[in-house]
Short mmCIF file of C-alpha atoms in Angstrom, two decimals:
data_model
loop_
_atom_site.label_atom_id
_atom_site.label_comp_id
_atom_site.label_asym_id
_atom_site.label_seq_id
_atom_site.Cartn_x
_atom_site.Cartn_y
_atom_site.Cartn_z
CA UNK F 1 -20.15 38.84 -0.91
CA UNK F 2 -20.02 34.94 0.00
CA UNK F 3 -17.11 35.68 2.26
CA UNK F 4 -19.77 37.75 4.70
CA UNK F 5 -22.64 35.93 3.79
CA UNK F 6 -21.67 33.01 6.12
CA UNK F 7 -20.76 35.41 9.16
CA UNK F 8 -24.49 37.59 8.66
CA UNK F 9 -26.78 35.11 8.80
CA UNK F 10 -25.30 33.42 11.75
CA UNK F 11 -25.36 36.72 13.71
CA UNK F 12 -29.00 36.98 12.25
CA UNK F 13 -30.06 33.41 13.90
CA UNK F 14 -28.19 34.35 17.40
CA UNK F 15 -30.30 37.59 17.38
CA UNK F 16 -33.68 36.17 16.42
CA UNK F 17 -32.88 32.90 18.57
CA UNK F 18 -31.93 35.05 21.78
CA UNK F 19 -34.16 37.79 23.65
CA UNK F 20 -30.89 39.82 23.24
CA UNK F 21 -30.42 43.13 20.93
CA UNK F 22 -29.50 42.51 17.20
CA UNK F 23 -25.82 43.30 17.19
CA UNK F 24 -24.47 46.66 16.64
CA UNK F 25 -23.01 47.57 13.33
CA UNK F 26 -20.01 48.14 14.96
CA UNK F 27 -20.02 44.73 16.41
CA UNK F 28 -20.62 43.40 12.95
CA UNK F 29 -18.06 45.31 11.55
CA UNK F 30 -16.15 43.52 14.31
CA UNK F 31 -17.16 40.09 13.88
CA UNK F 32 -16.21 40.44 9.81
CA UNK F 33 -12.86 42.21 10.75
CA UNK F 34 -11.46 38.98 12.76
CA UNK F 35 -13.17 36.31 10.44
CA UNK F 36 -11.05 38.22 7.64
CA UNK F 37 -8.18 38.52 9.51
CA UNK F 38 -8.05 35.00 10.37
CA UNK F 39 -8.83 33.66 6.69
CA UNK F 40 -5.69 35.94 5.67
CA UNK F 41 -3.75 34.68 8.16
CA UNK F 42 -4.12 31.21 7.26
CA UNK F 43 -3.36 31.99 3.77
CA UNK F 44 0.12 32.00 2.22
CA UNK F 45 0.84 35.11 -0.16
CA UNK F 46 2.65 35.29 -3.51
CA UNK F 47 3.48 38.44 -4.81
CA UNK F 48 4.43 38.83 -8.90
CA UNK F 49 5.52 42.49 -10.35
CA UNK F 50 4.19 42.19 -13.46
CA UNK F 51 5.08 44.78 -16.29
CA UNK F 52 2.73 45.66 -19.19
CA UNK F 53 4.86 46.15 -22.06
CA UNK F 54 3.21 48.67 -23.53
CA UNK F 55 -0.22 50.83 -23.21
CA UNK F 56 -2.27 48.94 -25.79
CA UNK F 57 -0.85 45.70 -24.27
CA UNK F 58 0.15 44.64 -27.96
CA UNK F 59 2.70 41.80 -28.58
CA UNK F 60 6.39 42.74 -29.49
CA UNK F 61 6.38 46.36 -28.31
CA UNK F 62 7.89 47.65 -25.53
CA UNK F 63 7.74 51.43 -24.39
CA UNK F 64 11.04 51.49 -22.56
CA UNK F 65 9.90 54.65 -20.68
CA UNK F 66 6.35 53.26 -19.25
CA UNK F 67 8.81 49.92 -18.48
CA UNK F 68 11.31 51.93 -16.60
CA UNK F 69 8.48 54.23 -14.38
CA UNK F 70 6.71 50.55 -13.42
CA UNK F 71 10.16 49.60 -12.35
CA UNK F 72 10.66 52.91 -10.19
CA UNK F 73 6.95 52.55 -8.98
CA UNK F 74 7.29 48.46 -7.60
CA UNK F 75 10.38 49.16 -5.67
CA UNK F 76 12.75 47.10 -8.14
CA UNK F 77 14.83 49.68 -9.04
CA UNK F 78 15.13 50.84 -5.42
CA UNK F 79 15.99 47.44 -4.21
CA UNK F 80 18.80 47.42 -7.25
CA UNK F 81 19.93 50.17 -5.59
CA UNK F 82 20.00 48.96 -2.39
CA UNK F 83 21.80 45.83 -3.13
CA UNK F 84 24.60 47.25 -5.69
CA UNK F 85 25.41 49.51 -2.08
CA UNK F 86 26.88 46.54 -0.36
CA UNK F 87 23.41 44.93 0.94
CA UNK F 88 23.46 41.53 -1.65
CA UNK F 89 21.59 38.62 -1.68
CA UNK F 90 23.65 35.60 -0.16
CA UNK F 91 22.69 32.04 -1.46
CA UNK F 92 24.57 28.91 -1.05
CA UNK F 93 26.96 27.63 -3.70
CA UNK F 94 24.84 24.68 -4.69
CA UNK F 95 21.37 27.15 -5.20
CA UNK F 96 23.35 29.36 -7.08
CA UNK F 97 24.64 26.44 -8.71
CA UNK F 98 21.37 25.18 -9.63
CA UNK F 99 20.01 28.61 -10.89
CA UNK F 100 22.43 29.69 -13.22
CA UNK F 101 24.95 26.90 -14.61
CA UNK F 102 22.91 27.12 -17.80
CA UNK F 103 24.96 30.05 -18.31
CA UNK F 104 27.70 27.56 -18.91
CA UNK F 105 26.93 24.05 -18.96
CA UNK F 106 30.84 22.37 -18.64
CA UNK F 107 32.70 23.22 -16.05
CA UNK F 108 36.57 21.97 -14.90
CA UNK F 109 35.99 22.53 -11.13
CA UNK F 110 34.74 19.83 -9.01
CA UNK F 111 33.80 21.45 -5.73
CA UNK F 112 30.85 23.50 -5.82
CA UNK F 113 32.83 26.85 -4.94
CA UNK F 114 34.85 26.11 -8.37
CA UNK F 115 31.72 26.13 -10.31
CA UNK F 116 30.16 28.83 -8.90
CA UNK F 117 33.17 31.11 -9.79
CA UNK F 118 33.50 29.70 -12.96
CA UNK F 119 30.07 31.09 -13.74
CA UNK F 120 30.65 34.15 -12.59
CA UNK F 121 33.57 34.48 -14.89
CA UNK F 122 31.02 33.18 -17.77
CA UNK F 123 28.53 35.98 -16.96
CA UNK F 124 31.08 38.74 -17.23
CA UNK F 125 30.69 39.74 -13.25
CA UNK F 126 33.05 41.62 -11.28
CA UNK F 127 33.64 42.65 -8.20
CA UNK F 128 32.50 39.41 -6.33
CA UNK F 129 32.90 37.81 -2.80
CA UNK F 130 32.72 34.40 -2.40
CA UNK F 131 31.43 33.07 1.19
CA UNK F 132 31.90 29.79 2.88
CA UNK F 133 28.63 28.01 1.80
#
């Protein structure tokens, strides 16, 4: 591939351009290793769980068993798990704020706190604990 091209015929022109060895394949193997490495570490990654809806990926159709075993597979049910046993995520009022007030768009409170709780009252949650942020 392109990504090794680059790194092979360098090593190629050091070993035709030297009275040295050609390099081992090991010592290839090597050299590609750490020029990977170091392209992946200068990269940032995103990771998306996607679900396919259904086998024939058709519009509209959902096979709520196939959904449910992607779920189990990617960890998402796990982490639901996980959280619901007292390990939640923590934002600040004002992100949480942000994220979900379209769940109810007036509000009566003025300080941030307020709102939040008033939109956990709109979403039907219980069991809550609000912080200081």
């Amino acid at each position: 591939h392109d990504l090794f091209a680059e790194d092979f015929a360098e090593m190629e022109a050091k070993a035709k351009g030297s009275r040295s060895k050609k390099p081992s394949v090991g010592t290839a193997f090597k050299n590609q290793l750490n020029a990977l490495t170091t392209r992946l570490s200068e990269t940032e990654s995103l990771y998306v769980r996607t679900i396919k809806p259904n086998p024939v990926k058709a519009t509209n159709i959902f096979d709520t068993e196939m959904n449910l075993k992607q779920l189990e597979c990617s960890g998402v049910l796990e982490a639901m798990r996980i959280r619901r046993a007292g390990f939640p995520v923590r934002r600040p009022f004002a992100e949480f704020y942000e994220r979900y007030r379209v769940l109810k768009p007036t509000q009566k409170a003025t300080d941030m706190q307020g709102r939040c709780g008033e939109l956990i009252q709109a979403g039907g949650i219980e069991e809550t604990v609000a912080g200081k942020k």
